[in-house]
GROMACS .gro file of C-alpha atoms in nm:
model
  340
    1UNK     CA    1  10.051   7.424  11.660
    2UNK     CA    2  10.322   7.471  11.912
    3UNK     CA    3  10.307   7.147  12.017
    4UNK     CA    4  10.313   7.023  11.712
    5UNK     CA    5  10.626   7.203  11.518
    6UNK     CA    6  10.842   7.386  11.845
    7UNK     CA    7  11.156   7.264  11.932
    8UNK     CA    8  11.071   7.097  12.214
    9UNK     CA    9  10.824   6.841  12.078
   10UNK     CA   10  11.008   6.792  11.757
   11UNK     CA   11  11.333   6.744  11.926
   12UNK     CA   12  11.338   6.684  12.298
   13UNK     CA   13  11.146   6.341  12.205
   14UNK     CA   14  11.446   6.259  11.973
   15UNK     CA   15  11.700   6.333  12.209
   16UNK     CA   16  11.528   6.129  12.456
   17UNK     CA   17  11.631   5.849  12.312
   18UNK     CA   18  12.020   5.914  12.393
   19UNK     CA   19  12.110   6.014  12.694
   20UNK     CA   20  12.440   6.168  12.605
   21UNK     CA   21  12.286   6.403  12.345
   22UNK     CA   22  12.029   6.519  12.561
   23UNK     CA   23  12.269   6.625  12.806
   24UNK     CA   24  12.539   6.830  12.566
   25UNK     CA   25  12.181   6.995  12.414
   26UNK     CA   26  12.050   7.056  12.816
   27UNK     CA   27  12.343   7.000  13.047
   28UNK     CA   28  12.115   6.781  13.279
   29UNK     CA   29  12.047   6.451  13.173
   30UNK     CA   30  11.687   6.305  13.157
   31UNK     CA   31  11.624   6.222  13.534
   32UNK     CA   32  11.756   6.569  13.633
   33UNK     CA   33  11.572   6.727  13.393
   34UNK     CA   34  11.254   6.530  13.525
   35UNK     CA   35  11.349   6.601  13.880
   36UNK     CA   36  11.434   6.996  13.830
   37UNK     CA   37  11.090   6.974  13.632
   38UNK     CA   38  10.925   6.806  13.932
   39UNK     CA   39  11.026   7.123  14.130
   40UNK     CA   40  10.999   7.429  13.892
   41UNK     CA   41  10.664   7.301  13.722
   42UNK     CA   42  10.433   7.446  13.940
   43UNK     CA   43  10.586   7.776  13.941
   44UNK     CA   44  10.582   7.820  13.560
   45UNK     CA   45  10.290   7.634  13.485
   46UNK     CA   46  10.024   7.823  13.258
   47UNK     CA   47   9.648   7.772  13.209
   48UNK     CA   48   9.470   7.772  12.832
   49UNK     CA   49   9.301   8.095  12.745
   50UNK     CA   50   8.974   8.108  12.480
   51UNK     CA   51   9.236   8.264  12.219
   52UNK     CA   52   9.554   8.016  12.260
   53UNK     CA   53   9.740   7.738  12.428
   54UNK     CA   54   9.921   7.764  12.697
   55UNK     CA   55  10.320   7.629  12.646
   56UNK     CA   56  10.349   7.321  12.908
   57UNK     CA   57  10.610   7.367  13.164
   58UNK     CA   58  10.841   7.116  13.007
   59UNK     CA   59  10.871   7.279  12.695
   60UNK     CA   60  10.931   7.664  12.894
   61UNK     CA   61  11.198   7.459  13.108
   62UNK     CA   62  11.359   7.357  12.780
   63UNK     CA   63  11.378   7.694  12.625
   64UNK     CA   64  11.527   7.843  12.928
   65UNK     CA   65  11.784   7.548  12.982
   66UNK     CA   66  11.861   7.543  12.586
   67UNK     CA   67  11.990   7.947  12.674
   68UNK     CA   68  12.114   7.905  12.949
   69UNK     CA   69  12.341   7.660  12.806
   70UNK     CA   70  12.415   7.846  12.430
   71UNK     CA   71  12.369   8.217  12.483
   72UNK     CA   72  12.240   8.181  12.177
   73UNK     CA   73  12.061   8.486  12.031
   74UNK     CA   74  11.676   8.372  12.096
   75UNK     CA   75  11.625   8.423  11.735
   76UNK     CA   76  11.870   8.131  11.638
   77UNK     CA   77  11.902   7.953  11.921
   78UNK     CA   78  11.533   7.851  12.015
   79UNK     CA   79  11.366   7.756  11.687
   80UNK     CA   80  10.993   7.784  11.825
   81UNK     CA   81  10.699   7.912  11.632
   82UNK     CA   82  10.621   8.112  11.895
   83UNK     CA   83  10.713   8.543  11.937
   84UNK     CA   84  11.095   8.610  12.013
   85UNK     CA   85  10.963   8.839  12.326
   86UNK     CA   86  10.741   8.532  12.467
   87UNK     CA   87  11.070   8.362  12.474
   88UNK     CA   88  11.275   8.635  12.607
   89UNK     CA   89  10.972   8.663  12.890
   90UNK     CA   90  11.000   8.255  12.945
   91UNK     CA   91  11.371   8.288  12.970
   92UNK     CA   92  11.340   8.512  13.252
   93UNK     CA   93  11.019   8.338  13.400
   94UNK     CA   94  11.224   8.016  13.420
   95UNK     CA   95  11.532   8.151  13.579
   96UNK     CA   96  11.370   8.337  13.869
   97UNK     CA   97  11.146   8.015  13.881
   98UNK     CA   98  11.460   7.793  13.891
   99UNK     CA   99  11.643   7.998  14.158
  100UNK     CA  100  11.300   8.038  14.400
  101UNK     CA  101  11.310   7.648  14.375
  102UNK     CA  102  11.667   7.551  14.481
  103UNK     CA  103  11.791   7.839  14.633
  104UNK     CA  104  11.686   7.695  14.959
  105UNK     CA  105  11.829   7.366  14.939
  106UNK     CA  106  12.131   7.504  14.721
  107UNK     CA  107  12.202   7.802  14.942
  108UNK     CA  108  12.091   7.776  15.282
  109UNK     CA  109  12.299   7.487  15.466
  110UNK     CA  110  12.546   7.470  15.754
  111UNK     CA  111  12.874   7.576  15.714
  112UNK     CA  112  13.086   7.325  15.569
  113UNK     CA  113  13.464   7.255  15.719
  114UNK     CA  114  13.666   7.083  15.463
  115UNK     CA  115  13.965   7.334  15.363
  116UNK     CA  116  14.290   7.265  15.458
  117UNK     CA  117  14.277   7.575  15.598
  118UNK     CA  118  14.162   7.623  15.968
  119UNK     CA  119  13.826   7.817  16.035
  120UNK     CA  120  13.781   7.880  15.684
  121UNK     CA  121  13.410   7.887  15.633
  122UNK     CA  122  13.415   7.981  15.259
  123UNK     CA  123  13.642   8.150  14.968
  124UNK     CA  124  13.451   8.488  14.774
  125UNK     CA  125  13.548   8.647  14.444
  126UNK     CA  126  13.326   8.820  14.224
  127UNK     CA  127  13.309   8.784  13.849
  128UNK     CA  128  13.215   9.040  13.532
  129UNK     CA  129  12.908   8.899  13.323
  130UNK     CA  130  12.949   9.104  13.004
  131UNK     CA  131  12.621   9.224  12.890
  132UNK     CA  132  12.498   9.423  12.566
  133UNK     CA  133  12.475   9.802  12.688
  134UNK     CA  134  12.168   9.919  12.859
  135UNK     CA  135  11.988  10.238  12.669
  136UNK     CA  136  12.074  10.549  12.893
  137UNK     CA  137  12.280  10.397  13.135
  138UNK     CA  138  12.570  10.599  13.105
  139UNK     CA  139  12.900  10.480  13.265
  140UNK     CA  140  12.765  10.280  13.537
  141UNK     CA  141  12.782   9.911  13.375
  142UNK     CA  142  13.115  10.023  13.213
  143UNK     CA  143  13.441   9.798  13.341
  144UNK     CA  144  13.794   9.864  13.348
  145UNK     CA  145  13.829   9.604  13.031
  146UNK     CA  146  13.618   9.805  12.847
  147UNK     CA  147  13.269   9.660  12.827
  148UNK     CA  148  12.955   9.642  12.952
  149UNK     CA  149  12.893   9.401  13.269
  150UNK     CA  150  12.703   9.342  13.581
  151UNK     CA  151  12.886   9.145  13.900
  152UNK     CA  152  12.863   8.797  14.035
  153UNK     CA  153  12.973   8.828  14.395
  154UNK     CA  154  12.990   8.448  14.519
  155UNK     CA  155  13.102   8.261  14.837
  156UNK     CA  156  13.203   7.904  14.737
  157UNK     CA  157  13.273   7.606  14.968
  158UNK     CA  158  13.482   7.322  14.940
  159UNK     CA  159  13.265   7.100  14.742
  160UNK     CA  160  13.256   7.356  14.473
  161UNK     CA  161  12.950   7.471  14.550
  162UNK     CA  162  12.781   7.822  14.556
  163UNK     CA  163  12.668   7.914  14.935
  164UNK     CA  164  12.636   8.282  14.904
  165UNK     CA  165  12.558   8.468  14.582
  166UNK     CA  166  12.477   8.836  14.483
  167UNK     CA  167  12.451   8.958  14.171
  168UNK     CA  168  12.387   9.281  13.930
  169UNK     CA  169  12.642   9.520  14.096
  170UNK     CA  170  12.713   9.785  13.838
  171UNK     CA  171  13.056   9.657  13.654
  172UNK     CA  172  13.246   9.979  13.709
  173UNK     CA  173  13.231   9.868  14.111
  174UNK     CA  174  13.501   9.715  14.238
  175UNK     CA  175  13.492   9.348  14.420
  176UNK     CA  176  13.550   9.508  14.742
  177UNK     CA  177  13.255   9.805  14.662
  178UNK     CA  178  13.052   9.531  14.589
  179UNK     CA  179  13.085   9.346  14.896
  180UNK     CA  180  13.055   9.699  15.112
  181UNK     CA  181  12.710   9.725  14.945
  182UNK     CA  182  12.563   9.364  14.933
  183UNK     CA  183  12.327   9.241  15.211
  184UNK     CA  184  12.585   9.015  15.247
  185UNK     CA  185  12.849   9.221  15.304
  186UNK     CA  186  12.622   9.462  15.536
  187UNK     CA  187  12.535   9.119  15.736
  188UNK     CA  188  12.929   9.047  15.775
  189UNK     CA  189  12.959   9.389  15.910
  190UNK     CA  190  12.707   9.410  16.117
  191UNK     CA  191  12.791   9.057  16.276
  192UNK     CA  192  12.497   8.940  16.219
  193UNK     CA  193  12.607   8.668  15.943
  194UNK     CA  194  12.606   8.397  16.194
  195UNK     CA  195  12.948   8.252  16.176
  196UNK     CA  196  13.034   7.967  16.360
  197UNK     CA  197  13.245   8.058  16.747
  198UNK     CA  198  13.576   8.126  16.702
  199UNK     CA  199  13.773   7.822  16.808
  200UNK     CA  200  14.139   7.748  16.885
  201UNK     CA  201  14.308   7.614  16.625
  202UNK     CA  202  14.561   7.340  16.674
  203UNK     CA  203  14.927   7.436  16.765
  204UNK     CA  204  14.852   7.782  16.829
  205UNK     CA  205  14.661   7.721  17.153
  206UNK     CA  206  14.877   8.008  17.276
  207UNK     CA  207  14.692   8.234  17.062
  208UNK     CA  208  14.375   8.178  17.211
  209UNK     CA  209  14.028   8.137  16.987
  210UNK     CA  210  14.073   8.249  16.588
  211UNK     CA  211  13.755   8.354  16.415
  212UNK     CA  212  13.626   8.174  16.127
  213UNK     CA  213  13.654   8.379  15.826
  214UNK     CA  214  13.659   8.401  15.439
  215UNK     CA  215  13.920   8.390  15.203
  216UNK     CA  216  13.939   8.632  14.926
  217UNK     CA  217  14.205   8.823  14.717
  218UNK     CA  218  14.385   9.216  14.710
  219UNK     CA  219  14.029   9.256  14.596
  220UNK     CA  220  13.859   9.253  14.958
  221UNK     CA  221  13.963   9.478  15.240
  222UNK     CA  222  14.154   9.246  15.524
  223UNK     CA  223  13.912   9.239  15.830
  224UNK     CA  224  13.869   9.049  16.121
  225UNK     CA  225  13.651   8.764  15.888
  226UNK     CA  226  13.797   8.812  15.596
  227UNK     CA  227  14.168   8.749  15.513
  228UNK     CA  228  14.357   8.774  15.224
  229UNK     CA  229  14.761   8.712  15.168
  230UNK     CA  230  15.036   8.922  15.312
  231UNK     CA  231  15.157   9.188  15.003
  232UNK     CA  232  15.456   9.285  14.855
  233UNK     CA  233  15.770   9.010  14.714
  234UNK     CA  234  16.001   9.051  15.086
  235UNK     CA  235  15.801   8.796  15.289
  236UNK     CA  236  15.933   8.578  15.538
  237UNK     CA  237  15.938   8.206  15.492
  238UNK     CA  238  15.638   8.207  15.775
  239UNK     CA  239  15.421   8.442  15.542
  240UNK     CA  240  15.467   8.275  15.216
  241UNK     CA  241  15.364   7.974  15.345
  242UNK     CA  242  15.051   8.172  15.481
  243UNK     CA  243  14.999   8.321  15.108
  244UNK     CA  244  15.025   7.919  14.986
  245UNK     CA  245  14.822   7.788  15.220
  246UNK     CA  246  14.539   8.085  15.126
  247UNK     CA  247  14.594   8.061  14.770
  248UNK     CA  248  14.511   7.698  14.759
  249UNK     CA  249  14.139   7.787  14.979
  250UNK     CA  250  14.113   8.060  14.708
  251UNK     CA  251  14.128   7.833  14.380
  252UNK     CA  252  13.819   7.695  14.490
  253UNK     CA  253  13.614   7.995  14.425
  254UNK     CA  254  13.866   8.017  14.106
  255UNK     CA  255  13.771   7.638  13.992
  256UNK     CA  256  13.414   7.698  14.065
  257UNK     CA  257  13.366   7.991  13.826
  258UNK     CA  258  13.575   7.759  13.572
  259UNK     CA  259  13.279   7.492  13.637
  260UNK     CA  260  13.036   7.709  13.579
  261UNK     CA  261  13.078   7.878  13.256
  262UNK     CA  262  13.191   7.560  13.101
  263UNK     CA  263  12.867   7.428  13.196
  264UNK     CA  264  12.670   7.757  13.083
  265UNK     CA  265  12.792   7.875  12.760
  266UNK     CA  266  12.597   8.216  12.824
  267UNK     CA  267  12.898   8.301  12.989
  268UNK     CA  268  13.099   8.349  12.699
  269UNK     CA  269  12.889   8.571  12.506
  270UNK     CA  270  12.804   8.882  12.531
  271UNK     CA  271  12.428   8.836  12.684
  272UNK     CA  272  12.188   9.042  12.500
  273UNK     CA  273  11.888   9.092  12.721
  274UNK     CA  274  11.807   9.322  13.009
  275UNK     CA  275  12.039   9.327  13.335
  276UNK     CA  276  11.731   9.260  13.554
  277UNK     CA  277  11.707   8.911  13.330
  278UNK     CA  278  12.040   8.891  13.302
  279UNK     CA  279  12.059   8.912  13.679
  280UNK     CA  280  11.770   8.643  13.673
  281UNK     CA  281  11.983   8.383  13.448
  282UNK     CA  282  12.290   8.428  13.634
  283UNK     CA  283  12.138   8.352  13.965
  284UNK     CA  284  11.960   8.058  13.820
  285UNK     CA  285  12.292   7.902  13.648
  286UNK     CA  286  12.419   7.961  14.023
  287UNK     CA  287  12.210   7.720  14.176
  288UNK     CA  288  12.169   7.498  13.882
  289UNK     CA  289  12.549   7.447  13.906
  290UNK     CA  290  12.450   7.320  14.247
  291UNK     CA  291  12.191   7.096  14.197
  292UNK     CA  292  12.423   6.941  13.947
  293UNK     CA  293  12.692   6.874  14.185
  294UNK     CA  294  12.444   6.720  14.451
  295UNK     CA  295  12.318   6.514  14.157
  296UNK     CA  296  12.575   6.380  13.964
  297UNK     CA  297  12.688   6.050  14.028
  298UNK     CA  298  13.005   6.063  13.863
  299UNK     CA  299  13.214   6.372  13.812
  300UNK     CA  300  13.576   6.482  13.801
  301UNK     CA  301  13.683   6.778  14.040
  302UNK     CA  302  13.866   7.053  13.859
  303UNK     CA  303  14.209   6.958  14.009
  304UNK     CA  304  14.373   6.802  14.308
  305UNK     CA  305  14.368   7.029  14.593
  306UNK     CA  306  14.603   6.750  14.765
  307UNK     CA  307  14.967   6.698  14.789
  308UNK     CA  308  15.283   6.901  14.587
  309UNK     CA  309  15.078   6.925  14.294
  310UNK     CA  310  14.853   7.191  14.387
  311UNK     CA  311  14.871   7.518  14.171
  312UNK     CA  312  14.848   7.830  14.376
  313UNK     CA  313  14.711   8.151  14.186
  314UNK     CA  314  14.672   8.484  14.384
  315UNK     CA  315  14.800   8.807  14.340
  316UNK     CA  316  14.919   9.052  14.621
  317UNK     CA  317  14.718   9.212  14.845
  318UNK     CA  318  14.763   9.590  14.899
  319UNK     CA  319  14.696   9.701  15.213
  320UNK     CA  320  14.714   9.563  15.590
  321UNK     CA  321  14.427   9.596  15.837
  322UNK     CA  322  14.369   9.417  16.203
  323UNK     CA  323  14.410   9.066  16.129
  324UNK     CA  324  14.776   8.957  16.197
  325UNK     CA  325  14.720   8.797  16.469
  326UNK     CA  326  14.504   8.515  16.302
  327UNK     CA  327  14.712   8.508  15.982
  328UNK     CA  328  15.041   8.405  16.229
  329UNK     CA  329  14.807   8.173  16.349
  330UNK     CA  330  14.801   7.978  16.061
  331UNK     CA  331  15.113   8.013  15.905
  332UNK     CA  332  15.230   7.681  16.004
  333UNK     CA  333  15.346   7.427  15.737
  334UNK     CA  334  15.247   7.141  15.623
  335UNK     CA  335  15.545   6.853  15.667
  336UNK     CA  336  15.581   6.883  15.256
  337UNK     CA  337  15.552   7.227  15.255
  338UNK     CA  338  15.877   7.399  15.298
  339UNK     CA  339  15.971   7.348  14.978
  340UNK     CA  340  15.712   7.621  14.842
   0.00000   0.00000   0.00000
């Protein structure tokens, strides 16, 4: 039976036994696994029928973590005696299961102010999932680099976790095209995002109240919310410091994505299953990632975003918009920073 000879009940048991192999084969160690079990198992529970058993939750939350974590084929990855589509279909069960669980808790919280960076309520990139090419789709999930992807759109904040995510813009879009046309993007427009008042930020009282805004790169289109660095080599010393002082909000986003497919090794394959469960596992990796952070005892941040020893990585912007006013707001230096 499948209880008797899948994967999960010959194995999972073993790796019970030791923590730190469990965790390399799941990337959540037992009491996560429990507690992210507690939460998903009603929602992919399944009841006995007169012509087979049902597979328990635990063993569907394995299958989909063991992916998740590979991007293993199905085929070789998930040794079950059980049909490669009923995995395929648990894969994508899970995933949507996974992010209807913790997208609330993961997702929908307060703004957090910890950037040094004033009125910075979050840094946004996107990123290209490569996927196997979908029959008849024609150039749409074609990128620039010459394969196949959808688009993780993601705001990040300074715990290096995902606050805002969107995902399965066509790969031929462009960052910016993808923000125009996510919800997200229509909300920021709109004004209807609910960003926090715009406040007066500290020696540039003269100025009067900044808005809070997001950092992104040459990507996004400069608006009143959304700033990215001054372009071109012949800056003054004012603006560089404004294009440091951004770059280091922006590695966040940057580190975060590094987090993420370290953790999930789907990442680095090309993911051969439809985009709409492609979509699915991305946006469940998304807020795994987070309930990892938030679990975690123990963990090691990415790099020091303190001190001289911060790396700043951001390329030139290419056009200017409305925002000056807040960018020479903030382009004052930190007492070690003249040296940049």
């Amino acid at each position: 039976s499948r209880t008797q000879h899948g994967e999960f009940h010959r194995l999972v048991q073993e790796l019970r036994l030791d923590d730190d192999r469990f965790q390399r084969y799941f990337r959540l160690d037992r009491n996560q696994f429990d507690s992210l079990l507690g939460k998903v198992g009603p929602r992919i529970s399944r009841m006995d029928t007169n012509y087979r058993k049902a597979i328990c939750a635990s063993q569907r939350l394995a299958v989909c973590l063991r992916f998740l974590a590979t991007g293993d084929s199905l085929h070789n990855s998930l040794q079950l005696s059980c049909w490669i589509s009923i995995v395929a279909c648990i894969v994508a069960d899970v995933s949507r299961a996974i992010w209807a669980s913790l997208v609330e808790e993961a997702i929908a919280a307060d703004f957090l102010h910890r950037w040094n960076f004033p009125n910075c309520v979050g840094s946004i990139d996107g990123k290209h999932v490569v996927i196997q090419a979908p029959a008849n789709s024609g150039s749409f999930f074609h990128n620039y680099k010459g394969t196949f992807s959808i688009i993780l759109l993601a705001v990040v904040d300074a715990k290096y976790c995902f606050r805002i995510v969107d995902v399965g813009g066509y790969g031929r879009t462009s960052d910016g095209g993808i923000l125009a046309n996510s919800p997200f993007g229509h909300a920021l427009k709109d004004g209807t995002l609910g960003l926090p008042e715009d406040a007066v930020l500290t020696g540039a009282e003269h100025l009067g109240p900044q808005p809070h805004v997001f950092v992104g790169d040459e990507a996004f289109p400069l608006r009143r919310d959304l700033m990215r660095p001054f372009p071109g080599s012949n800056l003054s010393s004012r603006q560089r410091i404004f294009n440091y002082r951004l770059s280091r909000a922006r590695l966040i986003v940057e580190n975060t994505f590094g987090i993420l497919t370290s953790q999930w090794r789907m990442y680095r394959r090309v993911i051969g299953i439809s985009p709409a469960n492609v979509e699915a596992c991305v946006k469940a990796t998304c807020v795994l990632h987070n309930f990892l952070r938030s679990t975690t005892r123990t963990r090691r941040e990415p790099m020091s975003l303190s001190g001289e020893g911060d790396v700043a990585v951001l390329q030139d912007a290419t056009r200017l918009g409305s925002n000056n006013s807040t960018r020479e707001a903030v382009c004052g230096a930190v007492p070690w920073q003249p040296a940049v």
